[in-house]
Amino acid sequence: MVHLGPKKPQARKGSMADVPRELMDEIHQLEDMFTADSETLRKVVKHFIDELNKGLTKKGGNIPMIPGWVMEFPTGKESGNYLAIDLGGTNLRVVLVKLSGKHTFDTTQSKYKLPHDMRTTKHQEELWSFIADSLKDFMVEQELLNTKDTLPLGFTFSYPASQNKINEGILQRWTKGFDIPNVEGHDVVPLLQNEISKRELPIEIVALINDTVGTLVASYYTDPETKMGVIFGTGVNGAFYDVVSDIEKLEGKLADDIPNDSPMAINCEYGSFDNEHLVLPRTKYDVIVDEQSPRPGQQAFEKMTSGYYLGELLRLVLVELNEKGLMLKGQDLTKLKQPYIMDTSYPARIEDDPFENLEDTDDIFQKDFGVKTTLPERKLIRRLCELIGTRAARLAVCGIAAICQKRGYKTGHIAADGSVYNKYPGFKEAAAKGLRDIYGWTGDASNDPIIIVPAEDGSGAGAAVIAALSEKRIAEGKSLGIIGA
C-alpha cells in the first residue's frame, strides 16, 4: 500500500492573480488535458460493460473476471471463531475473528515481520514453516492451543493464483518481490497445511481468497446493501456477485449441485481494462508511463487511476515544463529526473498544503529535491496535483458504474478500501462527483442512490466470513467448484 501520511485540514485554494501569463497558459492546457468530462466518463462506462461481459466468455478478454468460488451471500448470522492470515510483501498478519451472528464481528490481530531473505529463499518450506510458526505463536498468545474444536482458517493470498474451488490456489507467478522456487504451478494450500499438521495445530485451511473479494463479503456481512467491494490503493480492483448462468466460461464445468441461479463472487482484476487504448483519455504523459513500465501495453486502467502512478505523472509534467524553460529555471533537477522518485504521498501532501503561500510545498521541493520554487510555480504544481487526483477518482468510478449497470443495480453501497481512497485529499468527494456526473444525478448528494462507503476489513473479517460460508458448504456435502476439483 502507498503510505500517504496524516490528514490535514483541506487547503485553501488561493488566487491565481499573480501567476504569469505563460504559466497560466500551461495551467489551462493541463486542465484541458487532464479533465475527464461527463461525456467521456459515459463512453468509458459503456465500453467497460462490454469488456466485463467479454471477460466472462470462454474466449475471454482484457479483464480476467476470475470466479472467486464464494457461492452464497453472507446472511450476517454466521457465527463462531475463525482464523485469517494475510501474506503481504513485508508482514504476515494473523487475525482471530469472532463473528457474532448479528452482522457484527470482533478482531484480534498480530503482525509478524517476514525475515529479510524470506521472499527469495531457495527452500519453499521455509516460507510455510514461518507462517505455521507464526500461527502457533498467535495461538499461544490467544490461549487457543487447547481448543477442542478445529479452527477454520481463511488465507488471503494476493498473488496471481488460479482456483478451481475455494480451498485451492495454484500460484501462477510471484509478485511483490517474492521469487521462491518450486511454488509456481503448485497449490499453496496443501504446502501450508502440511506445515500446520506437522505442528499438530488444530487448524484447517478452508478458503483461499483474494482481498477484493474479501472486502465485498466482509462488507456484505455487516451491510446487506453492499453491491461491490473496490480497492483504490497502489492498484485498483473491484469484486461483485454475478450469477452462474451468465458466466459462459463455466458452462459444462460445474458440479450438478451448483444451480444456474447460484451467485458467484467475481474478482474482476480490472486494472487491465482498455489495454487496447480505445476509450481512456490518455495524455502524452500516460503514454510515457506505459512505455517506460516493465509491462508496456498492460494494466492501462491502473496506470491512470492507481496510487502507484500518480506521483510519477506529476514528476513527468514538471520535468517537461522545466525543459521547456517555463519553471524551476537554472536549477539542478538531477533528483527530480529519477523515475518514480515521487510516490503518491507527494501530490497528496501538496494538495493538503494549508498555507496561502504553499509553504509546505516549498519545503518539500527544497528538502527532498534541492529545488527552489516561486509562489506562481507552486500554484501551478498545486493545480496539477488537483487535476491528476481528480481525474484518477473520476475514471476509477467508471468500474463501479459499469458493474452496477451490467447487473441492473439502481441503488446500493459500494464498499471501498485502499490507501488512496482512505488518505488522498479530495478523492472521496471527486469519486462521488464522478458517479453523479455519469448518472446525471442532481439535488442533495447525500440522497444519491448509489454511494461509496468505507469497507470492512477484507483480508481479516472477509477471509473469516468466507471461511464460515465454505465450512458450511463442506458440512452440507456441497461442491466447492469445478467438477473433479
PDB file of C-alpha atoms in Angstrom, residues 166-434:
ATOM      1  CA  ILE A 166     -12.477 -22.201  -2.867  1.00  0.00           C
ATOM      2  CA  ASN A 167      -9.872 -24.178  -0.921  1.00  0.00           C
ATOM      3  CA  GLU A 168      -7.101 -24.235  -3.514  1.00  0.00           C
ATOM      4  CA  GLY A 169      -4.850 -21.678  -5.164  1.00  0.00           C
ATOM      5  CA  ILE A 170      -2.341 -22.618  -7.855  1.00  0.00           C
ATOM      6  CA  LEU A 171       0.297 -19.872  -7.955  1.00  0.00           C
ATOM      7  CA  GLN A 172       0.749 -18.522 -11.479  1.00  0.00           C
ATOM      8  CA  ARG A 173       3.665 -16.182 -10.743  1.00  0.00           C
ATOM      9  CA  TRP A 174       5.221 -14.473  -7.761  1.00  0.00           C
ATOM     10  CA  THR A 175       4.889 -10.680  -7.394  1.00  0.00           C
ATOM     11  CA  LYS A 176       5.759  -8.102  -4.656  1.00  0.00           C
ATOM     12  CA  GLY A 177       9.427  -9.092  -4.666  1.00  0.00           C
ATOM     13  CA  PHE A 178       8.854 -12.804  -3.962  1.00  0.00           C
ATOM     14  CA  ASP A 179      10.840 -15.301  -6.016  1.00  0.00           C
ATOM     15  CA  ILE A 180      10.768 -18.684  -4.271  1.00  0.00           C
ATOM     16  CA  PRO A 181      11.396 -21.745  -6.481  1.00  0.00           C
ATOM     17  CA  ASN A 182       9.085 -24.782  -6.697  1.00  0.00           C
ATOM     18  CA  VAL A 183       5.914 -22.907  -5.763  1.00  0.00           C
ATOM     19  CA  GLU A 184       4.725 -21.506  -9.102  1.00  0.00           C
ATOM     20  CA  GLY A 185       2.385 -24.033 -10.706  1.00  0.00           C
ATOM     21  CA  HIS A 186       1.589 -25.628  -7.339  1.00  0.00           C
ATOM     22  CA  ASP A 187      -1.406 -25.417  -4.994  1.00  0.00           C
ATOM     23  CA  VAL A 188      -0.240 -23.394  -1.983  1.00  0.00           C
ATOM     24  CA  VAL A 189      -2.965 -24.724   0.355  1.00  0.00           C
ATOM     25  CA  PRO A 190      -1.521 -28.236   0.975  1.00  0.00           C
ATOM     26  CA  LEU A 191       2.001 -26.746   1.167  1.00  0.00           C
ATOM     27  CA  LEU A 192       0.940 -24.648   4.170  1.00  0.00           C
ATOM     28  CA  GLN A 193      -1.475 -27.239   5.626  1.00  0.00           C
ATOM     29  CA  ASN A 194       1.381 -29.774   5.705  1.00  0.00           C
ATOM     30  CA  GLU A 195       3.469 -27.485   7.969  1.00  0.00           C
ATOM     31  CA  ILE A 196       0.434 -26.753  10.171  1.00  0.00           C
ATOM     32  CA  SER A 197      -0.190 -30.506  10.561  1.00  0.00           C
ATOM     33  CA  LYS A 198       3.469 -31.147  11.462  1.00  0.00           C
ATOM     34  CA  ARG A 199       2.986 -28.819  14.447  1.00  0.00           C
ATOM     35  CA  GLU A 200      -0.279 -30.561  15.399  1.00  0.00           C
ATOM     36  CA  LEU A 201      -2.130 -27.250  15.347  1.00  0.00           C
ATOM     37  CA  PRO A 202      -5.961 -27.555  15.365  1.00  0.00           C
ATOM     38  CA  ILE A 203      -6.298 -25.529  12.152  1.00  0.00           C
ATOM     39  CA  GLU A 204      -7.787 -26.369   8.764  1.00  0.00           C
ATOM     40  CA  ILE A 205      -7.459 -24.082   5.736  1.00  0.00           C
ATOM     41  CA  VAL A 206     -10.973 -23.981   4.274  1.00  0.00           C
ATOM     42  CA  ALA A 207     -10.720 -20.979   1.925  1.00  0.00           C
ATOM     43  CA  LEU A 208      -8.109 -19.159  -0.107  1.00  0.00           C
ATOM     44  CA  ILE A 209      -9.281 -15.687  -1.080  1.00  0.00           C
ATOM     45  CA  ASN A 210      -8.446 -12.507  -2.938  1.00  0.00           C
ATOM     46  CA  ASP A 211      -8.517  -9.360  -0.776  1.00  0.00           C
ATOM     47  CA  THR A 212     -11.029  -7.553  -3.014  1.00  0.00           C
ATOM     48  CA  VAL A 213     -13.492 -10.454  -2.795  1.00  0.00           C
ATOM     49  CA  GLY A 214     -12.883 -10.386   0.955  1.00  0.00           C
ATOM     50  CA  THR A 215     -13.765  -6.692   1.031  1.00  0.00           C
ATOM     51  CA  LEU A 216     -17.046  -7.445  -0.784  1.00  0.00           C
ATOM     52  CA  VAL A 217     -18.020 -10.297   1.563  1.00  0.00           C
ATOM     53  CA  ALA A 218     -16.957  -8.651   4.850  1.00  0.00           C
ATOM     54  CA  SER A 219     -18.928  -5.528   3.980  1.00  0.00           C
ATOM     55  CA  TYR A 220     -21.970  -7.571   2.906  1.00  0.00           C
ATOM     56  CA  TYR A 221     -21.876  -9.371   6.278  1.00  0.00           C
ATOM     57  CA  THR A 222     -22.381  -6.082   8.142  1.00  0.00           C
ATOM     58  CA  ASP A 223     -24.388  -4.274   5.418  1.00  0.00           C
ATOM     59  CA  PRO A 224     -26.668  -6.226   3.026  1.00  0.00           C
ATOM     60  CA  GLU A 225     -26.925  -3.118   0.794  1.00  0.00           C
ATOM     61  CA  THR A 226     -23.334  -3.819  -0.356  1.00  0.00           C
ATOM     62  CA  LYS A 227     -23.138  -4.357  -4.117  1.00  0.00           C
ATOM     63  CA  MET A 228     -19.375  -4.238  -4.706  1.00  0.00           C
ATOM     64  CA  GLY A 229     -16.025  -4.309  -2.975  1.00  0.00           C
ATOM     65  CA  VAL A 230     -13.445  -1.975  -4.513  1.00  0.00           C
ATOM     66  CA  ILE A 231      -9.807  -1.155  -3.811  1.00  0.00           C
ATOM     67  CA  PHE A 232      -8.325   2.251  -4.602  1.00  0.00           C
ATOM     68  CA  GLY A 233      -4.711   1.874  -3.477  1.00  0.00           C
ATOM     69  CA  THR A 234      -1.358   1.005  -5.015  1.00  0.00           C
ATOM     70  CA  GLY A 235      -3.508  -0.895  -7.506  1.00  0.00           C
ATOM     71  CA  VAL A 236      -7.179  -0.689  -8.445  1.00  0.00           C
ATOM     72  CA  ASN A 237      -9.696  -3.540  -8.466  1.00  0.00           C
ATOM     73  CA  GLY A 238     -13.333  -4.470  -7.964  1.00  0.00           C
ATOM     74  CA  ALA A 239     -15.367  -7.541  -6.948  1.00  0.00           C
ATOM     75  CA  PHE A 240     -19.091  -8.271  -7.140  1.00  0.00           C
ATOM     76  CA  TYR A 241     -21.578 -11.136  -7.209  1.00  0.00           C
ATOM     77  CA  ASP A 242     -22.593 -12.329 -10.660  1.00  0.00           C
ATOM     78  CA  VAL A 243     -24.863 -15.303 -11.360  1.00  0.00           C
ATOM     79  CA  VAL A 244     -23.562 -18.657 -12.647  1.00  0.00           C
ATOM     80  CA  SER A 245     -25.869 -18.714 -15.695  1.00  0.00           C
ATOM     81  CA  ASP A 246     -24.183 -15.527 -17.003  1.00  0.00           C
ATOM     82  CA  ILE A 247     -20.653 -16.919 -16.717  1.00  0.00           C
ATOM     83  CA  GLU A 248     -20.208 -18.642 -20.075  1.00  0.00           C
ATOM     84  CA  LYS A 249     -16.690 -19.842 -19.340  1.00  0.00           C
ATOM     85  CA  LEU A 250     -18.025 -22.087 -16.543  1.00  0.00           C
ATOM     86  CA  GLU A 251     -20.570 -23.847 -18.809  1.00  0.00           C
ATOM     87  CA  GLY A 252     -20.283 -27.617 -18.507  1.00  0.00           C
ATOM     88  CA  LYS A 253     -17.608 -27.380 -15.831  1.00  0.00           C
ATOM     89  CA  LEU A 254     -19.681 -27.097 -12.664  1.00  0.00           C
ATOM     90  CA  ALA A 255     -20.929 -29.903 -10.466  1.00  0.00           C
ATOM     91  CA  ASP A 256     -24.644 -30.737 -10.776  1.00  0.00           C
ATOM     92  CA  ASP A 257     -25.453 -29.412  -7.303  1.00  0.00           C
ATOM     93  CA  ILE A 258     -24.402 -25.854  -8.265  1.00  0.00           C
ATOM     94  CA  PRO A 259     -27.596 -24.398  -9.800  1.00  0.00           C
ATOM     95  CA  ASN A 260     -27.682 -21.907 -12.679  1.00  0.00           C
ATOM     96  CA  ASP A 261     -29.116 -19.202 -10.437  1.00  0.00           C
ATOM     97  CA  SER A 262     -26.322 -19.594  -7.863  1.00  0.00           C
ATOM     98  CA  PRO A 263     -24.430 -16.391  -7.091  1.00  0.00           C
ATOM     99  CA  MET A 264     -20.690 -16.335  -7.760  1.00  0.00           C
ATOM    100  CA  ALA A 265     -18.250 -13.764  -6.421  1.00  0.00           C
ATOM    101  CA  ILE A 266     -16.106 -12.397  -9.244  1.00  0.00           C
ATOM    102  CA  ASN A 267     -12.649 -10.905  -8.774  1.00  0.00           C
ATOM    103  CA  CYS A 268     -12.546  -8.595 -11.796  1.00  0.00           C
ATOM    104  CA  GLU A 269      -8.844  -7.617 -11.817  1.00  0.00           C
ATOM    105  CA  TYR A 270      -9.999  -4.715 -13.976  1.00  0.00           C
ATOM    106  CA  GLY A 271      -6.754  -2.749 -13.783  1.00  0.00           C
ATOM    107  CA  SER A 272      -6.247  -4.229 -17.267  1.00  0.00           C
ATOM    108  CA  PHE A 273      -9.352  -2.526 -18.710  1.00  0.00           C
ATOM    109  CA  ASP A 274      -8.811  -0.899 -22.135  1.00  0.00           C
ATOM    110  CA  ASN A 275      -5.356  -2.330 -22.804  1.00  0.00           C
ATOM    111  CA  GLU A 276      -6.245  -1.722 -26.458  1.00  0.00           C
ATOM    112  CA  HIS A 277      -6.431   2.045 -25.740  1.00  0.00           C
ATOM    113  CA  LEU A 278      -9.842   2.561 -27.315  1.00  0.00           C
ATOM    114  CA  VAL A 279     -11.623   4.867 -24.839  1.00  0.00           C
ATOM    115  CA  LEU A 280      -9.457   6.008 -21.924  1.00  0.00           C
ATOM    116  CA  PRO A 281      -8.466   9.694 -22.367  1.00  0.00           C
ATOM    117  CA  ARG A 282      -4.701   9.156 -22.259  1.00  0.00           C
ATOM    118  CA  THR A 283      -2.328  12.105 -22.276  1.00  0.00           C
ATOM    119  CA  LYS A 284       1.219  12.047 -23.642  1.00  0.00           C
ATOM    120  CA  TYR A 285       2.354  11.576 -20.023  1.00  0.00           C
ATOM    121  CA  ASP A 286       0.205   8.440 -19.646  1.00  0.00           C
ATOM    122  CA  VAL A 287       1.816   7.111 -22.813  1.00  0.00           C
ATOM    123  CA  ILE A 288       5.294   7.710 -21.351  1.00  0.00           C
ATOM    124  CA  VAL A 289       4.332   5.971 -18.080  1.00  0.00           C
ATOM    125  CA  ASP A 290       3.125   2.970 -20.086  1.00  0.00           C
ATOM    126  CA  GLU A 291       6.099   2.809 -22.459  1.00  0.00           C
ATOM    127  CA  GLN A 292       8.633   3.059 -19.627  1.00  0.00           C
ATOM    128  CA  SER A 293       6.877   0.470 -17.428  1.00  0.00           C
ATOM    129  CA  PRO A 294       8.113  -3.147 -17.120  1.00  0.00           C
ATOM    130  CA  ARG A 295       4.946  -4.304 -18.959  1.00  0.00           C
ATOM    131  CA  PRO A 296       4.042  -1.822 -21.729  1.00  0.00           C
ATOM    132  CA  GLY A 297       0.523  -2.238 -23.098  1.00  0.00           C
ATOM    133  CA  GLN A 298      -0.764  -3.858 -19.891  1.00  0.00           C
ATOM    134  CA  GLN A 299      -2.771  -2.524 -16.939  1.00  0.00           C
ATOM    135  CA  ALA A 300      -3.925   0.553 -18.889  1.00  0.00           C
ATOM    136  CA  PHE A 301      -6.701   1.474 -16.426  1.00  0.00           C
ATOM    137  CA  GLU A 302      -4.474   1.006 -13.389  1.00  0.00           C
ATOM    138  CA  LYS A 303      -1.786   3.274 -14.835  1.00  0.00           C
ATOM    139  CA  MET A 304      -4.255   6.193 -14.924  1.00  0.00           C
ATOM    140  CA  THR A 305      -6.068   5.631 -11.627  1.00  0.00           C
ATOM    141  CA  SER A 306      -3.917   3.866  -9.017  1.00  0.00           C
ATOM    142  CA  GLY A 307      -1.620   5.185  -6.340  1.00  0.00           C
ATOM    143  CA  TYR A 308       1.481   3.651  -7.838  1.00  0.00           C
ATOM    144  CA  TYR A 309       1.476   6.089 -10.766  1.00  0.00           C
ATOM    145  CA  LEU A 310       0.021   9.444  -9.623  1.00  0.00           C
ATOM    146  CA  GLY A 311       3.317  10.844  -8.334  1.00  0.00           C
ATOM    147  CA  GLU A 312       5.125   9.766 -11.485  1.00  0.00           C
ATOM    148  CA  LEU A 313       2.603  11.619 -13.680  1.00  0.00           C
ATOM    149  CA  LEU A 314       3.251  14.773 -11.635  1.00  0.00           C
ATOM    150  CA  ARG A 315       7.029  14.363 -11.986  1.00  0.00           C
ATOM    151  CA  LEU A 316       6.883  13.870 -15.766  1.00  0.00           C
ATOM    152  CA  VAL A 317       4.906  17.087 -16.277  1.00  0.00           C
ATOM    153  CA  LEU A 318       7.226  19.141 -14.051  1.00  0.00           C
ATOM    154  CA  VAL A 319      10.373  17.862 -15.792  1.00  0.00           C
ATOM    155  CA  GLU A 320       8.890  18.700 -19.197  1.00  0.00           C
ATOM    156  CA  LEU A 321       7.876  22.218 -18.099  1.00  0.00           C
ATOM    157  CA  ASN A 322      11.447  22.763 -16.888  1.00  0.00           C
ATOM    158  CA  GLU A 323      12.848  21.504 -20.179  1.00  0.00           C
ATOM    159  CA  LYS A 324      10.582  24.000 -21.992  1.00  0.00           C
ATOM    160  CA  GLY A 325      12.141  26.760 -19.868  1.00  0.00           C
ATOM    161  CA  LEU A 326       8.877  27.580 -18.089  1.00  0.00           C
ATOM    162  CA  MET A 327       9.712  26.826 -14.443  1.00  0.00           C
ATOM    163  CA  LEU A 328      12.429  25.791 -11.976  1.00  0.00           C
ATOM    164  CA  LYS A 329      14.854  27.611 -14.294  1.00  0.00           C
ATOM    165  CA  GLY A 330      18.613  27.260 -13.977  1.00  0.00           C
ATOM    166  CA  GLN A 331      18.449  24.642 -11.213  1.00  0.00           C
ATOM    167  CA  ASP A 332      19.866  21.163 -10.860  1.00  0.00           C
ATOM    168  CA  LEU A 333      16.954  18.741 -11.397  1.00  0.00           C
ATOM    169  CA  THR A 334      19.052  15.568 -11.117  1.00  0.00           C
ATOM    170  CA  LYS A 335      16.921  14.184  -8.266  1.00  0.00           C
ATOM    171  CA  LEU A 336      13.630  15.147  -9.851  1.00  0.00           C
ATOM    172  CA  LYS A 337      14.645  13.379 -13.054  1.00  0.00           C
ATOM    173  CA  GLN A 338      14.754   9.988 -11.327  1.00  0.00           C
ATOM    174  CA  PRO A 339      11.710   7.899 -12.389  1.00  0.00           C
ATOM    175  CA  TYR A 340       9.282   7.185  -9.503  1.00  0.00           C
ATOM    176  CA  ILE A 341      11.233   9.408  -7.073  1.00  0.00           C
ATOM    177  CA  MET A 342       7.810  10.945  -6.325  1.00  0.00           C
ATOM    178  CA  ASP A 343       5.381   8.461  -4.841  1.00  0.00           C
ATOM    179  CA  THR A 344       1.730   9.364  -4.326  1.00  0.00           C
ATOM    180  CA  SER A 345       2.437  10.949  -0.948  1.00  0.00           C
ATOM    181  CA  TYR A 346       3.822  13.956  -2.877  1.00  0.00           C
ATOM    182  CA  PRO A 347       0.695  15.074  -4.757  1.00  0.00           C
ATOM    183  CA  ALA A 348      -1.325  14.173  -1.646  1.00  0.00           C
ATOM    184  CA  ARG A 349       0.757  16.409   0.646  1.00  0.00           C
ATOM    185  CA  ILE A 350       0.829  19.234  -1.905  1.00  0.00           C
ATOM    186  CA  GLU A 351      -2.962  19.159  -2.245  1.00  0.00           C
ATOM    187  CA  ASP A 352      -3.182  19.181   1.544  1.00  0.00           C
ATOM    188  CA  ASP A 353      -0.885  22.223   1.976  1.00  0.00           C
ATOM    189  CA  PRO A 354      -2.936  24.548   4.231  1.00  0.00           C
ATOM    190  CA  PHE A 355      -0.892  27.716   3.697  1.00  0.00           C
ATOM    191  CA  GLU A 356      -1.825  30.588   1.360  1.00  0.00           C
ATOM    192  CA  ASN A 357       1.772  30.770   0.121  1.00  0.00           C
ATOM    193  CA  LEU A 358       2.010  26.942  -0.125  1.00  0.00           C
ATOM    194  CA  GLU A 359       4.856  26.914   2.383  1.00  0.00           C
ATOM    195  CA  ASP A 360       4.742  23.124   2.888  1.00  0.00           C
ATOM    196  CA  THR A 361       5.126  22.613  -0.855  1.00  0.00           C
ATOM    197  CA  ASP A 362       8.186  24.867  -0.846  1.00  0.00           C
ATOM    198  CA  ASP A 363       9.691  22.798   1.990  1.00  0.00           C
ATOM    199  CA  ILE A 364       9.040  19.525   0.149  1.00  0.00           C
ATOM    200  CA  PHE A 365      10.831  20.640  -3.015  1.00  0.00           C
ATOM    201  CA  GLN A 366      13.784  22.158  -1.163  1.00  0.00           C
ATOM    202  CA  LYS A 367      14.334  19.295   1.294  1.00  0.00           C
ATOM    203  CA  ASP A 368      13.657  16.325  -0.992  1.00  0.00           C
ATOM    204  CA  PHE A 369      14.811  17.574  -4.391  1.00  0.00           C
ATOM    205  CA  GLY A 370      17.121  20.530  -3.686  1.00  0.00           C
ATOM    206  CA  VAL A 371      14.912  22.762  -5.836  1.00  0.00           C
ATOM    207  CA  LYS A 372      13.617  26.254  -5.033  1.00  0.00           C
ATOM    208  CA  THR A 373      10.118  27.217  -6.191  1.00  0.00           C
ATOM    209  CA  THR A 374       8.402  30.558  -6.663  1.00  0.00           C
ATOM    210  CA  LEU A 375       4.842  31.089  -5.422  1.00  0.00           C
ATOM    211  CA  PRO A 376       3.404  31.106  -9.002  1.00  0.00           C
ATOM    212  CA  GLU A 377       5.254  27.834  -9.707  1.00  0.00           C
ATOM    213  CA  ARG A 378       3.827  26.307  -6.544  1.00  0.00           C
ATOM    214  CA  LYS A 379       0.340  27.352  -7.610  1.00  0.00           C
ATOM    215  CA  LEU A 380       0.816  25.560 -10.926  1.00  0.00           C
ATOM    216  CA  ILE A 381       2.164  22.476  -9.119  1.00  0.00           C
ATOM    217  CA  ARG A 382      -0.776  22.542  -6.747  1.00  0.00           C
ATOM    218  CA  ARG A 383      -3.318  22.840  -9.585  1.00  0.00           C
ATOM    219  CA  LEU A 384      -1.612  19.975 -11.432  1.00  0.00           C
ATOM    220  CA  CYS A 385      -1.880  17.738  -8.359  1.00  0.00           C
ATOM    221  CA  GLU A 386      -5.603  18.522  -8.098  1.00  0.00           C
ATOM    222  CA  LEU A 387      -6.083  17.671 -11.788  1.00  0.00           C
ATOM    223  CA  ILE A 388      -4.211  14.338 -11.560  1.00  0.00           C
ATOM    224  CA  GLY A 389      -6.015  13.265  -8.354  1.00  0.00           C
ATOM    225  CA  THR A 390      -9.452  14.325  -9.592  1.00  0.00           C
ATOM    226  CA  ARG A 391      -9.020  12.565 -12.935  1.00  0.00           C
ATOM    227  CA  ALA A 392      -7.941   9.358 -11.157  1.00  0.00           C
ATOM    228  CA  ALA A 393     -11.049   9.439  -8.948  1.00  0.00           C
ATOM    229  CA  ARG A 394     -13.429  10.190 -11.829  1.00  0.00           C
ATOM    230  CA  LEU A 395     -12.021   7.430 -14.044  1.00  0.00           C
ATOM    231  CA  ALA A 396     -11.830   4.961 -11.145  1.00  0.00           C
ATOM    232  CA  VAL A 397     -15.604   5.099 -10.552  1.00  0.00           C
ATOM    233  CA  CYS A 398     -16.279   4.051 -14.158  1.00  0.00           C
ATOM    234  CA  GLY A 399     -15.696   0.474 -12.978  1.00  0.00           C
ATOM    235  CA  ILE A 400     -18.372   0.954 -10.324  1.00  0.00           C
ATOM    236  CA  ALA A 401     -20.911   2.411 -12.760  1.00  0.00           C
ATOM    237  CA  ALA A 402     -20.181  -0.337 -15.304  1.00  0.00           C
ATOM    238  CA  ILE A 403     -20.830  -3.180 -12.850  1.00  0.00           C
ATOM    239  CA  CYS A 404     -23.943  -1.505 -11.410  1.00  0.00           C
ATOM    240  CA  GLN A 405     -25.343  -1.036 -14.927  1.00  0.00           C
ATOM    241  CA  LYS A 406     -24.345  -4.555 -16.011  1.00  0.00           C
ATOM    242  CA  ARG A 407     -26.122  -6.062 -13.004  1.00  0.00           C
ATOM    243  CA  GLY A 408     -29.064  -3.637 -13.104  1.00  0.00           C
ATOM    244  CA  TYR A 409     -28.348  -2.147  -9.670  1.00  0.00           C
ATOM    245  CA  LYS A 410     -30.291   1.088  -9.197  1.00  0.00           C
ATOM    246  CA  THR A 411     -29.331   1.560  -5.526  1.00  0.00           C
ATOM    247  CA  GLY A 412     -26.668   0.232  -3.210  1.00  0.00           C
ATOM    248  CA  HIS A 413     -23.485   0.727  -1.247  1.00  0.00           C
ATOM    249  CA  ILE A 414     -20.036   0.329  -2.793  1.00  0.00           C
ATOM    250  CA  ALA A 415     -17.553  -0.758  -0.105  1.00  0.00           C
ATOM    251  CA  ALA A 416     -14.192   0.922  -0.763  1.00  0.00           C
ATOM    252  CA  ASP A 417     -10.777   0.370   0.776  1.00  0.00           C
ATOM    253  CA  GLY A 418      -7.191   1.246  -0.066  1.00  0.00           C
ATOM    254  CA  SER A 419      -4.715   3.971   0.816  1.00  0.00           C
ATOM    255  CA  VAL A 420      -5.757   6.356  -1.970  1.00  0.00           C
ATOM    256  CA  TYR A 421      -9.443   6.132  -1.028  1.00  0.00           C
ATOM    257  CA  ASN A 422      -8.706   6.499   2.684  1.00  0.00           C
ATOM    258  CA  LYS A 423      -5.970   9.131   2.635  1.00  0.00           C
ATOM    259  CA  TYR A 424      -5.738  11.051  -0.644  1.00  0.00           C
ATOM    260  CA  PRO A 425      -7.280  14.508  -0.075  1.00  0.00           C
ATOM    261  CA  GLY A 426     -10.462  15.143  -2.030  1.00  0.00           C
ATOM    262  CA  PHE A 427     -10.543  11.646  -3.568  1.00  0.00           C
ATOM    263  CA  LYS A 428     -13.817  10.607  -1.931  1.00  0.00           C
ATOM    264  CA  GLU A 429     -15.537  13.830  -2.977  1.00  0.00           C
ATOM    265  CA  ALA A 430     -14.214  13.631  -6.553  1.00  0.00           C
ATOM    266  CA  ALA A 431     -15.280   9.975  -6.828  1.00  0.00           C
ATOM    267  CA  ALA A 432     -18.815  10.780  -5.634  1.00  0.00           C
ATOM    268  CA  LYS A 433     -18.989  13.709  -8.070  1.00  0.00           C
ATOM    269  CA  GLY A 434     -17.817  11.400 -10.879  1.00  0.00           C
TER     270      GLY A 434
END
